[in-house]
Amino acid sequence: MTLRLAGRSLLLRGIALLALPLMLAAPALALDKVRVGVFPVVSALPYYVAVERGFFREAGIETEAVRLMGGPPIVAAMITGDLDAASNLVTLEGMNANLKKPGVVTYLSFNAQSKAHPMEQFVAKPGLELGSLKDLAGAKKPLKVMSAPGPGNLVPARAILKAVGLKEGTDFQVTELAQNLHFDAMKAGTFDLGYTLEPTATQMNRTGAAKTVETAIIARYIIGREDASAWAAGGAVTRSFVEKRPDVARRFAMAWRRAVEAIAADPTTRAYLKGNTLTPPDLVDTVPLPGFTMVDAMNAQEKRDLQTFVDFATDARILDGKVETARFTAVLDK
């Protein structure tokens, strides 16, 4: 009996040893591919944190980043199905896409832009000394103004200048300019004023290419409250992605939440701006960051501020109709 059991044990051990090379040679399960549109400014940080810290990979996802300069090309690719998600899609452009193709864009998170989290801002060329935008009344006209690309930037830029008493055509002229060209354009003195984003604004101030006049300008001049946050961009997915691959979308949202939470808790996540975004290496530790916020972490007032901003876009005819923002936000990971 003992010999028989010993022989059986040896046989099983031999089978296990023979199977081991086959087990080691078996390929790992393939990761699910997700195509993400990325506008490489500081507001794209959650994407890079999720990539660099392995949050996507741990969720069984491999992402393909498609770098695009602004919201319009990202929106276009989401509408055609060439992208599954966006790292930092301008809110007004995403909501406009939802009017053209209902539900094409669903936001998982938004980025707070405020005094505490400056992102959009007006900068002035050297020699144009301004204490605030209202001082533009005494500046030489017409002012040559550049703006970050897309209607989500152009229209607020125009509206803010009009809010301080300037008339388009007579007092100022706006030119849309790709974000990666802003620094050189202001340094060359091509424009008097610029509606620009971070990290470019900090780079301009650091080098003397331009000087910030005011930050938190959407909150002040469009929402109408100094203490408000402008939810001007955010992380988003397409409805097609959610409907066709719900489990992958759920895992993508889980990784996204981990990245947002990591940024809030760990300042060293800033390091991932280097090489991934337009942020110069020497500004990585100091450039302002938006307040990255998952939609279920926004309070009632913040949700009202989001709706106010989108209603402004409807009144300004950026949007072709009324948009209920709550319809185009989702919590996929809970």
Coordinates of C-alpha atoms in Angstrom, one line a residue:
M1 CA 0.0 0.0 0.0
T2 CA 2.8 2.4 0.9
L3 CA 4.7 1.6 -2.3
R4 CA 1.5 2.2 -4.4
L5 CA 0.9 5.6 -2.7
A6 CA 4.5 6.5 -3.2
G7 CA 4.4 5.6 -6.9
R8 CA 1.2 7.6 -7.4
S9 CA 2.8 10.6 -5.7
L10 CA 5.8 10.4 -8.0
L11 CA 3.5 10.1 -11.0
L12 CA 1.6 13.2 -10.0
R13 CA 4.8 15.1 -9.3
G14 CA 6.1 14.1 -12.8
I15 CA 2.9 15.3 -14.5
A16 CA 3.2 18.6 -12.6
L17 CA 6.8 19.0 -13.7
L18 CA 5.9 18.3 -17.3
A19 CA 3.1 20.8 -17.2
L20 CA 5.2 23.6 -15.6
P21 CA 7.0 24.6 -18.8
L22 CA 3.6 24.8 -20.6
M23 CA 2.2 27.0 -17.8
L24 CA 5.2 29.3 -17.9
A25 CA 5.0 29.5 -21.7
A26 CA 1.3 30.4 -21.6
P27 CA 0.8 34.1 -22.6
A28 CA -0.7 36.5 -20.1
L29 CA -4.2 37.6 -20.7
A30 CA -4.3 40.5 -23.2
L31 CA -5.1 43.9 -21.8
D32 CA -8.1 45.8 -23.0
K33 CA -7.2 48.6 -25.3
V34 CA -8.6 52.1 -24.7
R35 CA -7.9 55.1 -27.0
V36 CA -7.6 58.4 -25.1
G37 CA -7.4 61.9 -26.6
V38 CA -4.9 64.0 -24.7
F39 CA -4.5 67.8 -24.8
P40 CA -0.9 67.9 -23.3
V41 CA -1.4 70.7 -20.8
V42 CA -1.4 70.4 -17.0
S43 CA -5.0 69.4 -16.9
A44 CA -4.1 66.1 -18.5
L45 CA -2.2 65.0 -15.4
P46 CA -4.7 62.4 -14.2
Y47 CA -4.1 60.4 -17.4
Y48 CA -0.4 60.4 -17.0
V49 CA -0.6 59.5 -13.3
A50 CA -2.8 56.5 -14.1
V51 CA -0.4 55.4 -16.8
E52 CA 2.9 56.0 -14.9
R53 CA 1.7 54.5 -11.6
G54 CA 0.2 51.4 -13.3
F55 CA -3.4 52.1 -12.4
F56 CA -4.6 51.3 -15.9
R57 CA -2.5 48.2 -16.2
E58 CA -3.7 47.0 -12.8
A59 CA -7.2 47.4 -14.1
G60 CA -6.4 45.3 -17.1
I61 CA -6.2 48.2 -19.5
E62 CA -3.6 49.4 -22.0
T63 CA -4.2 52.9 -23.2
E64 CA -3.2 54.5 -26.5
A65 CA -2.7 58.2 -26.1
V66 CA -3.6 60.4 -29.1
R67 CA -2.1 63.9 -28.5
L68 CA -4.4 66.6 -30.0
M69 CA -4.0 70.3 -29.6
G70 CA -7.4 71.4 -28.2
G71 CA -11.0 70.3 -27.8
P72 CA -12.3 70.5 -31.4
P73 CA -10.2 67.6 -32.7
I74 CA -10.8 65.5 -29.6
V75 CA -14.6 66.0 -29.9
A76 CA -14.5 65.2 -33.6
A77 CA -12.6 61.9 -32.9
M78 CA -15.1 61.0 -30.1
I79 CA -18.0 61.6 -32.4
T80 CA -16.5 59.3 -35.1
G81 CA -15.6 56.6 -32.6
D82 CA -11.9 57.0 -33.1
L83 CA -11.5 57.7 -29.4
D84 CA -13.0 56.0 -26.4
A85 CA -12.1 58.7 -23.9
A86 CA -10.5 62.1 -23.3
S87 CA -8.1 63.2 -20.6
N88 CA -9.1 66.9 -20.4
L89 CA -12.0 67.8 -22.8
V90 CA -13.2 71.4 -22.7
T91 CA -16.7 71.3 -21.0
L92 CA -18.4 73.5 -23.5
E93 CA -17.1 71.6 -26.5
G94 CA -18.2 68.3 -24.9
M95 CA -21.7 69.6 -24.2
N96 CA -21.9 70.9 -27.7
A97 CA -21.0 67.5 -29.0
N98 CA -23.9 66.1 -27.0
L99 CA -26.3 68.4 -28.8
K100 CA -25.0 67.2 -32.2
K101 CA -24.9 63.5 -31.2
P102 CA -26.8 63.0 -27.9
G103 CA -24.8 61.4 -25.2
V104 CA -21.5 61.1 -27.2
V105 CA -19.6 62.6 -24.3
T106 CA -20.0 61.5 -20.6
Y107 CA -17.9 63.2 -18.0
L108 CA -16.3 61.2 -15.1
S109 CA -14.6 64.2 -13.6
F110 CA -14.3 67.9 -13.9
N111 CA -11.4 70.3 -13.3
A112 CA -12.0 73.2 -10.9
Q113 CA -10.5 76.5 -12.1
S114 CA -10.5 79.2 -9.5
K115 CA -8.3 81.6 -7.5
A116 CA -6.9 78.5 -5.7
H117 CA -6.6 76.6 -8.9
P118 CA -5.7 79.1 -11.7
M119 CA -5.7 77.7 -15.2
E120 CA -7.3 80.0 -17.7
Q121 CA -6.0 83.6 -17.5
F122 CA -5.3 86.8 -19.4
V123 CA -1.7 87.8 -19.8
A124 CA -0.3 91.1 -21.2
K125 CA 2.8 91.8 -23.1
P126 CA 5.7 93.7 -21.4
G127 CA 5.1 97.4 -21.2
L128 CA 1.3 97.0 -21.0
E129 CA 0.9 97.7 -17.3
L130 CA -2.5 96.6 -16.0
G131 CA -3.7 96.2 -12.5
S132 CA -6.9 94.4 -13.7
L133 CA -8.7 93.9 -17.0
K134 CA -10.7 97.0 -16.4
D135 CA -7.6 99.0 -16.9
L136 CA -7.7 98.0 -20.6
A137 CA -10.1 101.0 -21.0
G138 CA -7.1 103.2 -21.0
A139 CA -4.9 101.1 -23.3
K140 CA -4.2 101.9 -26.9
K141 CA -6.8 100.4 -29.3
P142 CA -7.4 98.1 -31.0
L143 CA -5.8 95.4 -28.9
K144 CA -4.4 92.3 -30.6
V145 CA -5.6 89.4 -28.6
M146 CA -4.7 85.7 -28.9
S147 CA -6.8 82.9 -27.5
A148 CA -6.4 79.2 -26.7
P149 CA -8.1 77.2 -29.5
G150 CA -11.7 76.2 -29.8
P151 CA -15.0 77.9 -29.0
G152 CA -14.8 76.8 -25.4
N153 CA -11.9 79.2 -25.1
L154 CA -12.6 81.8 -27.8
V155 CA -16.1 82.7 -26.6
P156 CA -15.3 83.1 -22.9
A157 CA -12.3 85.3 -23.9
R158 CA -14.5 87.5 -26.0
A159 CA -17.3 87.6 -23.3
I160 CA -14.8 88.6 -20.6
L161 CA -13.4 91.4 -22.6
K162 CA -16.9 92.7 -23.4
A163 CA -17.8 92.4 -19.7
V164 CA -15.1 95.0 -18.8
G165 CA -16.5 97.4 -21.4
L166 CA -14.5 96.6 -24.6
K167 CA -16.1 96.3 -28.1
E168 CA -14.9 93.6 -30.5
G169 CA -13.7 95.0 -33.7
T170 CA -13.3 98.5 -32.3
D171 CA -11.4 97.9 -29.1
F172 CA -10.0 94.4 -29.7
Q173 CA -9.5 91.7 -32.3
V174 CA -9.2 88.0 -31.3
T175 CA -7.0 85.4 -33.1
E176 CA -7.3 81.7 -32.3
L177 CA -3.9 80.2 -31.7
A178 CA -2.7 76.7 -30.9
Q179 CA -1.6 76.5 -27.3
N180 CA 1.9 75.3 -28.1
L181 CA 2.5 78.6 -30.0
H182 CA 1.4 81.0 -27.2
F183 CA 4.7 81.4 -25.5
D184 CA 6.7 82.3 -28.7
A185 CA 3.9 84.6 -29.9
M186 CA 3.8 86.7 -26.7
K187 CA 7.6 86.7 -26.4
A188 CA 7.8 88.1 -30.0
G189 CA 5.3 90.8 -29.1
T190 CA 2.9 89.6 -31.8
F191 CA -0.1 90.2 -29.4
D192 CA -0.9 92.7 -26.7
L193 CA -3.0 90.3 -24.7
G194 CA -3.5 86.6 -24.5
Y195 CA -6.2 84.2 -23.1
T196 CA -3.9 81.3 -22.2
L197 CA -3.7 78.2 -20.1
E198 CA -1.2 76.6 -17.7
P199 CA 1.7 75.8 -17.9
T200 CA 2.2 78.4 -20.6
A201 CA 1.1 81.3 -18.3
T202 CA 3.6 80.4 -15.6
Q203 CA 6.4 80.0 -18.2
M204 CA 5.6 83.5 -19.6
N205 CA 5.7 85.1 -16.1
R206 CA 8.9 83.3 -15.2
T207 CA 10.7 84.5 -18.3
G208 CA 9.2 87.9 -18.7
A209 CA 7.5 87.1 -22.0
A210 CA 4.2 88.3 -20.6
K211 CA 2.6 89.0 -17.2
T212 CA -0.7 87.6 -15.8
V213 CA -3.4 90.3 -15.5
E214 CA -6.1 88.2 -13.8
T215 CA -6.8 84.6 -13.1
A216 CA -10.2 82.9 -12.2
I217 CA -11.7 85.1 -14.9
I218 CA -14.5 82.6 -15.8
A219 CA -15.6 82.5 -12.2
R220 CA -15.5 86.3 -11.8
Y221 CA -16.9 87.5 -15.1
I222 CA -19.1 84.7 -16.3
I223 CA -20.4 82.8 -13.3
G224 CA -20.4 86.0 -11.3
R225 CA -18.9 84.9 -8.0
E226 CA -15.3 85.4 -6.9
D227 CA -15.4 82.2 -4.9
A228 CA -16.8 80.1 -7.6
S229 CA -15.1 77.4 -9.6
A230 CA -15.2 77.2 -13.3
W231 CA -15.6 73.6 -14.3
A232 CA -14.2 74.3 -17.7
A233 CA -12.8 70.8 -18.7
G234 CA -12.7 67.3 -17.4
G235 CA -12.1 63.6 -18.0
A236 CA -14.7 62.0 -20.3
V237 CA -15.7 58.8 -22.1
T238 CA -18.0 58.1 -25.0
R239 CA -21.4 56.6 -24.6
S240 CA -20.5 54.0 -27.3
F241 CA -17.5 52.9 -25.2
V242 CA -19.7 52.6 -22.1
E243 CA -22.5 50.7 -23.9
K244 CA -20.3 48.3 -25.9
R245 CA -17.6 47.6 -23.3
P246 CA -19.2 48.4 -19.9
D247 CA -16.8 46.4 -17.8
V248 CA -13.8 48.0 -19.5
A249 CA -15.4 51.5 -19.0
R250 CA -15.9 50.6 -15.3
R251 CA -12.3 49.6 -14.8
F252 CA -11.1 52.7 -16.7
A253 CA -13.2 54.9 -14.3
M254 CA -11.7 53.0 -11.3
A255 CA -8.2 53.8 -12.5
W256 CA -9.1 57.4 -13.2
R257 CA -10.5 57.8 -9.7
R258 CA -7.2 56.4 -8.2
A259 CA -5.3 59.0 -10.3
V260 CA -7.4 61.9 -9.1
E261 CA -7.1 60.7 -5.5
A262 CA -3.3 60.3 -5.9
I263 CA -2.9 63.8 -7.2
A264 CA -4.8 65.2 -4.2
A265 CA -2.8 63.2 -1.7
D266 CA 0.7 63.1 -3.2
P267 CA 2.5 66.2 -4.5
T268 CA 5.1 64.0 -6.2
T269 CA 2.6 63.1 -8.9
R270 CA 3.5 66.5 -10.4
A271 CA 6.6 64.7 -11.8
Y272 CA 4.6 63.1 -14.5
L273 CA 4.0 66.5 -16.1
K274 CA 7.6 66.4 -17.2
G275 CA 8.0 65.0 -20.7
N276 CA 4.3 64.3 -21.1
T277 CA 2.9 67.8 -21.3
L278 CA 4.0 71.2 -22.5
T279 CA 5.3 72.0 -19.0
P280 CA 9.0 73.0 -18.9
P281 CA 11.0 70.8 -16.5
D282 CA 11.9 73.7 -14.3
L283 CA 8.2 74.5 -13.7
V284 CA 7.0 71.1 -12.8
D285 CA 7.2 71.7 -9.0
T286 CA 5.5 75.1 -9.1
V287 CA 3.0 75.3 -11.9
P288 CA -0.7 75.6 -10.7
L289 CA -2.9 72.5 -11.0
P290 CA -6.7 72.5 -11.5
G291 CA -8.8 71.0 -8.7
F292 CA -9.4 67.5 -10.2
T293 CA -12.8 66.3 -8.9
M294 CA -14.8 63.2 -9.6
V295 CA -18.4 64.1 -10.4
D296 CA -19.8 62.4 -7.3
A297 CA -17.5 64.6 -5.2
M298 CA -19.0 67.8 -6.4
N299 CA -21.4 69.5 -4.0
A300 CA -24.7 71.1 -4.9
Q301 CA -23.3 74.6 -5.4
E302 CA -20.5 73.3 -7.6
K303 CA -23.1 71.5 -9.7
R304 CA -25.1 74.7 -10.0
D305 CA -21.9 76.6 -11.0
L306 CA -21.3 74.0 -13.8
Q307 CA -24.9 74.5 -15.0
T308 CA -24.5 78.3 -14.9
F309 CA -21.3 78.1 -17.1
V310 CA -23.0 75.9 -19.6
D311 CA -26.1 78.1 -19.7
F312 CA -23.8 81.0 -20.5
A313 CA -22.7 79.1 -23.5
T314 CA -26.3 78.6 -24.6
D315 CA -27.0 82.3 -24.3
A316 CA -23.8 83.1 -26.2
R317 CA -24.8 80.7 -28.9
I318 CA -21.8 78.4 -28.5
L319 CA -24.4 75.7 -27.8
D320 CA -27.4 75.3 -30.1
G321 CA -29.8 74.6 -27.2
K322 CA -30.3 74.1 -23.5
V323 CA -28.1 71.3 -21.9
E324 CA -28.9 69.6 -18.6
T325 CA -25.4 68.9 -17.5
A326 CA -26.5 66.1 -15.0
R327 CA -27.5 64.0 -18.0
F328 CA -23.9 63.9 -19.3
T329 CA -22.1 62.9 -16.1
A330 CA -21.7 59.4 -14.7
V331 CA -20.2 57.4 -11.9
L332 CA -19.2 54.1 -13.5
D333 CA -17.0 52.6 -10.8
K334 CA -19.4 52.4 -7.9

